[in-house]
Amino acid sequence: MMNVDAIHLRELNMPLAFPFETSFGVTTARRILLVEIEAEGLTGWGECVAGEHPYFSDETIDTAWIITEIELAPRLLGAEIEGGGDCPEIFRHVRGHHMAKAALENAVWDLQAQRAGVSLAKLLGGTRSTIACGVSIGIQPSIEVLLETVAKELAAGYQRIKLKCRPGWDRKVFEAVRRRWPQIVLSCDANSAYRMKDIETIATWDEFGLLMIEQPLWADDFYFHSMLQKRIETAICLDESIRNRRDALAAIDMESCRIINIKVGRVGGFSEAIAVHNAAAERGVPVWCGGMLETGIGRAHNLALSSLPNFSLPGDVSASSRYWTEDIIEPAVTVSAEGEIAVPTSVGRGFAVDRERIEALTVRRGSLRARAQVTA
Ligand code: OSB
Ligand code: MG
């Protein structure tokens, strides 16, 4: 058992090394909410992956800050807990706000691993010593620039290329990439940019032999994805639509997808991420770990999660240098020439937090402390 003594919130402002464009907009800098939990003389860290705008999901860094400060952190403070697995119950009455919940829950797991003297990967049930890495490549100013970017990532060893797409940046892009690289493992991610009127267009993409088409339709849909999946050969992968284990079960049963992208923030923390992983594994559906342009803290957590057995497809967990000129962990996450990241075996998350760098990037902070025990 441990008592949570204090919870610190901070916002970092971090320019991305390269702008990232999706069907819903361009990101050039991230506003990052980090949570730091003190218990039993140890510190666990968590990263909230909500964006600055409610475009990927309805949460933003500002909603997450408020909900953490006034709802979630007070429930966790002073609570007697064993570990991260207790958080879903503690947060049960707060509806939604998965990314805010995940930041705190994951910080507790981070702390629990340190306390237990095991690696976070091992604590979560990980079995892999390395994970397979892919990259997510944003919409580019031109096809020429995109081809150069793909060439660079392939040369770096990445095992799967995912192309962000939207109407007008799809077929011609897939054609150009396939012409130059007929054999690479290729997928696309629409972030729900298409509608049922596009179904025949999407069906023509079968010729590109994509590994999957990620979230082509509405962010909250299963039914129309299931209609689309019946019409096309290529596997659909759901990202935005899968909020929890029950969603995964519904999507698998309805055949709305054949692959699931697990983002620990989107499902509300490691507990639910593991539940989605297990449900998919039991039904023979492969999963992979998505990314949300994380700093090293979220990245280290994604790496630990990716070591679970059913993460059998390359994920969007890639090198720190693709996002940041300087990360906030030591060492930075690096990818081997074979396109793999080694899963740390040392105690905890396996990367030291660079406090000095974090201090320098902090633009807002808040702290909550457990009420001191009154003794007679
Ligand atoms: O849909 O997977 C997505 C980034 C921000 C929001 C949504 C998505 C993404 C990515 C980037 O694809 C993944 C990464 O490299 O972190
Ligand atoms: Mg996606």
Coordinates of C-alpha atoms and ligand atoms in Angstrom, one line a residue:
M1 CA 0.0 0.0 0.0
M2 CA 1.1 3.6 -0.6
N3 CA -0.2 7.0 0.1
V4 CA -0.1 9.7 -2.5
D5 CA 1.5 12.8 -0.8
A6 CA 1.5 15.4 -3.6
I7 CA 0.6 15.8 -7.2
H8 CA 2.3 18.5 -9.4
L9 CA 1.0 19.7 -12.7
R10 CA 3.0 21.6 -15.2
E11 CA 2.6 22.8 -18.8
L12 CA 5.6 22.7 -21.1
N13 CA 5.9 24.6 -24.4
M14 CA 7.8 22.6 -26.9
P15 CA 8.4 23.4 -30.5
L16 CA 8.3 20.3 -32.8
A17 CA 11.5 19.7 -34.8
F18 CA 9.2 19.3 -37.9
P19 CA 5.6 20.5 -38.4
F20 CA 3.1 17.7 -38.4
E21 CA 0.0 17.9 -40.7
T22 CA -3.0 15.7 -40.5
S23 CA -6.5 15.9 -42.1
F24 CA -7.5 18.1 -39.1
G25 CA -4.7 20.6 -39.1
V26 CA -1.0 21.4 -38.6
T27 CA 0.9 21.2 -35.3
T28 CA 4.2 23.1 -35.1
A29 CA 4.6 23.2 -31.3
R30 CA 3.1 21.2 -28.4
R31 CA 1.7 22.3 -25.2
I32 CA 2.4 19.4 -22.9
L33 CA 0.7 18.7 -19.5
L34 CA 3.0 16.7 -17.3
V35 CA 2.0 15.2 -13.9
E36 CA 4.4 14.3 -11.2
I37 CA 3.2 12.1 -8.3
E38 CA 5.0 11.9 -5.0
A39 CA 4.5 8.9 -2.8
E40 CA 6.7 7.1 -0.3
G41 CA 9.7 9.2 -1.2
L42 CA 9.4 8.3 -4.9
T43 CA 8.3 10.3 -8.0
G44 CA 6.2 8.9 -10.8
W45 CA 5.7 10.9 -14.1
G46 CA 2.8 10.9 -16.5
E47 CA 2.2 12.8 -19.7
C48 CA -1.2 14.0 -20.9
V49 CA -1.5 13.5 -24.7
A50 CA -4.4 15.9 -25.3
G51 CA -3.8 18.4 -28.0
E52 CA -4.1 22.2 -27.9
H53 CA -7.4 22.0 -29.8
P54 CA -10.3 19.5 -29.6
Y55 CA -9.6 18.2 -33.1
F56 CA -8.4 14.6 -32.5
S57 CA -10.6 14.1 -29.5
D58 CA -12.8 16.3 -27.4
E59 CA -10.2 16.8 -24.7
T60 CA -7.6 19.6 -24.9
I61 CA -4.7 20.4 -22.6
D62 CA -6.9 23.1 -21.0
T63 CA -9.8 20.7 -20.2
A64 CA -7.3 18.1 -18.9
W65 CA -5.7 20.7 -16.6
I66 CA -9.0 21.7 -15.1
I67 CA -10.3 18.2 -14.7
T68 CA -7.0 17.0 -13.2
E69 CA -6.9 19.9 -10.8
I70 CA -10.5 19.9 -9.6
E71 CA -11.6 16.3 -10.0
L72 CA -9.0 13.7 -10.5
A73 CA -6.0 14.7 -8.4
P74 CA -8.1 15.4 -5.3
R75 CA -9.5 11.9 -5.5
L76 CA -6.1 10.4 -5.8
L77 CA -4.5 12.5 -3.0
G78 CA -4.4 10.7 0.3
A79 CA -5.9 7.6 -1.3
E80 CA -4.4 4.3 -0.1
I81 CA -3.5 2.5 -3.2
E82 CA -1.6 -0.6 -4.3
G83 CA -0.8 0.8 -7.8
G84 CA -2.0 2.0 -11.2
G85 CA -4.7 -0.7 -11.3
D86 CA -6.6 1.0 -8.6
C87 CA -7.0 4.3 -10.6
P88 CA -10.0 3.3 -12.8
E89 CA -12.1 2.7 -9.7
I90 CA -10.9 5.9 -8.0
F91 CA -11.8 8.0 -11.2
R92 CA -15.0 6.0 -11.9
H93 CA -17.5 8.8 -11.3
V94 CA -15.7 11.2 -13.6
R95 CA -17.1 10.5 -17.1
G96 CA -14.8 10.7 -20.1
H97 CA -11.6 12.7 -19.8
H98 CA -9.5 9.7 -20.7
M99 CA -6.3 11.5 -21.5
A100 CA -6.4 13.4 -18.2
K101 CA -7.0 10.1 -16.3
A102 CA -4.3 8.3 -18.2
A103 CA -1.6 10.9 -17.3
L104 CA -2.3 10.3 -13.6
E105 CA -2.8 6.5 -13.8
N106 CA 0.3 6.0 -15.8
A107 CA 2.3 8.1 -13.3
V108 CA 1.1 5.8 -10.6
W109 CA 2.2 2.7 -12.6
D110 CA 5.6 4.5 -13.2
L111 CA 5.9 4.9 -9.4
Q112 CA 4.7 1.4 -8.7
A113 CA 7.4 -0.1 -10.9
Q114 CA 10.0 1.8 -9.1
R115 CA 8.6 0.7 -5.7
A116 CA 8.5 -2.9 -6.8
G117 CA 12.0 -2.7 -8.2
V118 CA 11.0 -4.0 -11.7
S119 CA 10.8 -2.4 -15.1
L120 CA 7.6 -0.8 -16.1
A121 CA 7.4 -3.1 -19.1
K122 CA 7.6 -6.1 -16.9
L123 CA 5.0 -4.7 -14.5
L124 CA 2.6 -4.2 -17.4
G125 CA 3.1 -7.8 -18.6
G126 CA 5.5 -7.2 -21.3
T127 CA 7.4 -10.0 -22.9
R128 CA 9.3 -8.4 -25.8
S129 CA 12.9 -7.3 -25.5
T130 CA 12.6 -5.1 -28.6
I131 CA 9.7 -3.5 -30.4
A132 CA 9.2 -3.0 -34.1
C133 CA 9.0 0.7 -35.2
G134 CA 7.1 2.4 -37.9
V135 CA 6.7 6.1 -38.7
S136 CA 3.7 8.3 -39.2
I137 CA 4.4 10.8 -42.0
G138 CA 2.3 13.9 -42.1
I139 CA 0.8 15.6 -45.2
Q140 CA 3.6 17.3 -47.1
P141 CA 3.8 20.4 -49.2
S142 CA 4.3 18.3 -52.4
I143 CA 4.7 14.7 -53.5
E144 CA 8.5 15.3 -54.1
V145 CA 9.0 16.4 -50.5
L146 CA 7.0 13.4 -49.3
L147 CA 9.1 10.9 -51.4
E148 CA 12.3 12.4 -49.9
T149 CA 10.8 12.0 -46.4
V150 CA 9.8 8.4 -47.0
A151 CA 13.3 7.7 -48.4
K152 CA 14.9 9.2 -45.3
E153 CA 12.7 7.1 -42.9
L154 CA 13.3 3.9 -44.8
A155 CA 17.1 4.6 -44.8
A156 CA 16.8 5.0 -41.0
G157 CA 15.4 1.5 -40.8
Y158 CA 11.7 2.0 -40.0
Q159 CA 9.7 -1.1 -40.8
R160 CA 6.4 0.5 -41.8
I161 CA 5.5 3.7 -43.4
K162 CA 2.1 5.3 -42.5
L163 CA 1.0 8.2 -44.7
K164 CA -1.5 10.7 -43.4
C165 CA -4.2 11.2 -46.0
R166 CA -7.3 13.2 -46.8
P167 CA -9.4 13.9 -49.9
G168 CA -7.0 15.3 -52.4
W169 CA -3.9 13.8 -50.7
D170 CA -4.6 10.1 -51.2
R171 CA -4.6 8.1 -54.5
K172 CA -1.8 10.2 -56.2
V173 CA 0.3 9.9 -53.1
F174 CA -0.1 6.1 -52.8
E175 CA 0.6 5.8 -56.5
A176 CA 3.8 7.7 -56.3
V177 CA 5.1 5.9 -53.2
R178 CA 4.1 2.4 -54.6
R179 CA 5.8 3.2 -57.9
R180 CA 9.1 3.8 -56.2
W181 CA 8.7 1.2 -53.4
P182 CA 6.4 -1.6 -54.6
Q183 CA 7.3 -3.9 -51.6
I184 CA 7.4 -1.8 -48.4
V185 CA 4.9 -2.2 -45.6
L186 CA 2.6 0.8 -46.2
S187 CA -0.5 2.1 -44.5
C188 CA -2.6 5.3 -44.4
D189 CA -4.4 7.2 -41.7
A190 CA -7.3 9.5 -42.6
N191 CA -8.3 10.7 -39.1
S192 CA -11.9 10.4 -40.2
A193 CA -11.7 12.6 -43.3
Y194 CA -14.0 10.5 -45.4
R195 CA -17.7 9.8 -45.6
M196 CA -19.9 7.1 -47.1
K197 CA -20.0 8.9 -50.5
D198 CA -16.3 8.1 -50.7
I199 CA -16.7 4.4 -50.3
E200 CA -16.2 3.5 -53.9
T201 CA -13.0 5.7 -54.0
I202 CA -11.6 4.0 -50.9
A203 CA -12.4 0.5 -52.5
T204 CA -10.1 1.4 -55.4
W205 CA -7.1 1.6 -52.9
D206 CA -7.1 -2.2 -52.6
E207 CA -4.7 -2.2 -55.6
F208 CA -2.0 -0.5 -53.4
G209 CA -1.7 -3.5 -51.0
L210 CA -1.9 -1.3 -47.9
L211 CA -1.4 -3.1 -44.6
M212 CA -4.4 -1.1 -43.3
I213 CA -6.5 2.0 -43.7
E214 CA -6.7 3.8 -40.3
Q215 CA -9.9 5.5 -39.2
P216 CA -11.3 6.5 -42.6
L217 CA -14.8 7.5 -41.3
W218 CA -16.3 9.2 -38.3
A219 CA -14.4 9.3 -35.1
D220 CA -17.3 7.7 -33.1
D221 CA -18.4 5.1 -35.6
F222 CA -18.5 1.3 -35.8
Y223 CA -21.5 0.7 -38.1
F224 CA -20.4 2.5 -41.2
H225 CA -16.9 1.2 -40.8
S226 CA -18.4 -2.3 -40.7
M227 CA -20.2 -1.6 -44.0
L228 CA -17.0 -0.2 -45.5
Q229 CA -14.9 -3.2 -44.3
K230 CA -17.4 -5.6 -46.1
R231 CA -16.8 -3.6 -49.3
I232 CA -12.9 -3.6 -49.3
E233 CA -10.1 -6.1 -49.1
T234 CA -7.7 -3.9 -47.2
A235 CA -8.0 -4.2 -43.4
I236 CA -9.5 -1.3 -41.5
C237 CA -7.7 -0.2 -38.3
L238 CA -9.6 1.8 -35.8
D239 CA -8.0 4.5 -33.7
E240 CA -10.4 7.3 -32.6
S241 CA -13.4 5.0 -32.3
I242 CA -11.9 2.7 -29.7
R243 CA -12.3 4.2 -26.3
N244 CA -12.3 1.1 -24.1
R245 CA -12.5 -2.7 -24.1
R246 CA -16.2 -2.8 -24.8
D247 CA -15.6 -0.7 -28.0
A248 CA -12.9 -3.2 -29.1
L249 CA -15.3 -6.1 -28.6
A250 CA -18.1 -4.3 -30.5
A251 CA -15.8 -3.4 -33.3
I252 CA -14.3 -6.9 -33.6
D253 CA -17.8 -8.5 -33.5
M254 CA -19.2 -6.2 -36.1
E255 CA -16.1 -6.5 -38.2
S256 CA -15.7 -2.8 -38.2
C257 CA -11.9 -3.4 -38.2
R258 CA -9.4 -6.2 -38.4
I259 CA -6.6 -4.3 -36.6
I260 CA -6.7 -2.0 -33.5
N261 CA -4.5 1.0 -32.7
I262 CA -4.0 1.3 -29.0
K263 CA -3.2 4.7 -27.5
V264 CA -3.0 4.6 -23.8
G265 CA -4.2 8.2 -23.5
R266 CA -7.3 7.6 -25.7
V267 CA -8.5 4.6 -23.6
G268 CA -7.8 6.3 -20.2
G269 CA -4.6 4.6 -18.9
F270 CA -2.6 1.4 -18.8
S271 CA -5.3 -0.7 -17.2
E272 CA -7.8 -0.2 -20.0
A273 CA -5.0 -0.4 -22.6
I274 CA -4.1 -3.8 -21.3
A275 CA -7.8 -4.8 -21.3
V276 CA -8.1 -3.8 -25.0
H277 CA -4.9 -5.6 -25.8
N278 CA -6.1 -8.8 -24.1
A279 CA -9.6 -8.7 -25.7
A280 CA -8.0 -8.3 -29.1
A281 CA -5.5 -11.1 -28.4
E282 CA -8.2 -13.5 -27.4
R283 CA -10.0 -12.9 -30.7
G284 CA -6.9 -13.1 -32.9
V285 CA -6.9 -9.4 -33.7
P286 CA -3.4 -7.8 -33.9
V287 CA -2.8 -4.4 -32.2
W288 CA -0.1 -1.8 -32.4
C289 CA 0.8 1.2 -30.3
G290 CA -0.2 4.6 -31.6
G291 CA 1.5 7.9 -30.9
M292 CA 0.4 11.4 -30.1
L293 CA 3.7 13.3 -30.7
E294 CA 4.8 12.5 -27.1
T295 CA 7.8 13.8 -25.2
G296 CA 10.1 11.2 -23.8
I297 CA 7.9 10.5 -20.8
G298 CA 4.9 9.4 -22.9
R299 CA 7.3 7.7 -25.3
A300 CA 8.9 5.6 -22.6
H301 CA 5.4 4.6 -21.4
N302 CA 4.4 3.7 -25.0
L303 CA 7.6 1.6 -25.3
A304 CA 6.8 -0.3 -22.2
L305 CA 3.2 -1.0 -23.3
S306 CA 4.4 -2.1 -26.8
S307 CA 6.3 -4.9 -25.2
L308 CA 3.1 -6.8 -24.5
P309 CA 2.8 -10.0 -26.7
N310 CA -0.1 -8.9 -29.0
F311 CA 1.6 -5.7 -30.1
S312 CA 2.6 -7.7 -33.2
L313 CA 2.6 -4.9 -35.8
P314 CA 5.1 -2.0 -35.9
G315 CA 3.8 1.0 -33.9
D316 CA 4.0 4.7 -34.2
V317 CA 6.6 4.8 -31.5
S318 CA 9.8 6.2 -33.1
A319 CA 13.0 8.0 -32.2
S320 CA 12.9 11.2 -30.0
S321 CA 14.8 13.1 -32.7
R322 CA 11.9 12.8 -35.1
Y323 CA 10.0 15.2 -32.8
W324 CA 12.4 17.1 -30.7
T325 CA 15.8 18.7 -31.0
E326 CA 16.3 17.9 -27.4
D327 CA 14.0 15.5 -25.4
I328 CA 13.2 15.7 -21.7
I329 CA 14.5 12.3 -20.9
E330 CA 18.0 10.8 -20.7
P331 CA 19.0 9.1 -22.9
A332 CA 16.8 10.0 -25.8
V333 CA 14.8 7.2 -27.5
T334 CA 16.8 5.8 -30.4
V335 CA 15.9 3.3 -33.2
S336 CA 18.4 0.7 -34.5
A337 CA 19.3 0.2 -38.1
E338 CA 16.8 -2.7 -38.1
G339 CA 14.0 -0.3 -37.0
E340 CA 13.7 -1.5 -33.5
I341 CA 13.8 0.1 -30.0
A342 CA 15.2 -1.9 -27.1
V343 CA 12.8 -2.2 -24.2
P344 CA 14.6 -1.1 -21.0
T345 CA 15.1 -3.7 -18.3
S346 CA 16.2 -1.3 -15.6
V347 CA 13.9 -0.4 -12.8
G348 CA 10.9 1.9 -13.6
R349 CA 10.4 3.6 -17.0
G350 CA 14.1 3.1 -17.8
F351 CA 14.8 6.7 -18.8
A352 CA 15.9 9.5 -16.4
V353 CA 13.8 12.6 -16.4
D354 CA 15.8 15.7 -17.2
R355 CA 14.5 18.1 -14.5
E356 CA 16.6 21.1 -15.6
R357 CA 15.3 20.9 -19.1
I358 CA 11.8 20.5 -17.9
E359 CA 12.1 23.6 -15.6
A360 CA 13.4 25.6 -18.6
L361 CA 10.4 24.6 -20.7
T362 CA 7.7 25.1 -18.0
V363 CA 5.2 27.9 -18.6
R364 CA 2.5 27.0 -16.0
R365 CA 2.5 25.0 -12.8
G366 CA 0.2 23.8 -10.0
S367 CA 0.5 21.7 -6.9
L368 CA -1.9 19.7 -4.7
R369 CA -0.9 18.2 -1.4
A370 CA -2.6 15.6 0.8
R371 CA -3.9 17.2 4.0
A372 CA -1.3 16.6 6.8
Q373 CA -2.3 13.9 9.2
V374 CA -3.4 15.5 12.5
T375 CA -2.1 13.6 15.4
A376 CA -3.2 14.2 19.0
Ligands
OSB1 O1 -4.0 9.6 -35.6 O2 -2.3 8.5 -35.1 C1 -2.9 9.6 -35.2 C2 -0.6 12.4 -34.1 C3 -1.4 13.2 -33.5 C4 -2.8 12.9 -33.4 C5 -3.2 11.7 -34.0 C6 -2.3 10.8 -34.6 C7 -1.0 11.2 -34.7 C8 0.0 10.4 -35.4 C9 1.4 10.7 -35.1 O3 -0.3 9.7 -36.4 C10 2.0 9.5 -34.3 C11 3.3 9.8 -33.7 O4 4.3 9.8 -34.5 O5 3.4 10.2 -32.5
MG2 MG -4.6 7.6 -36.1

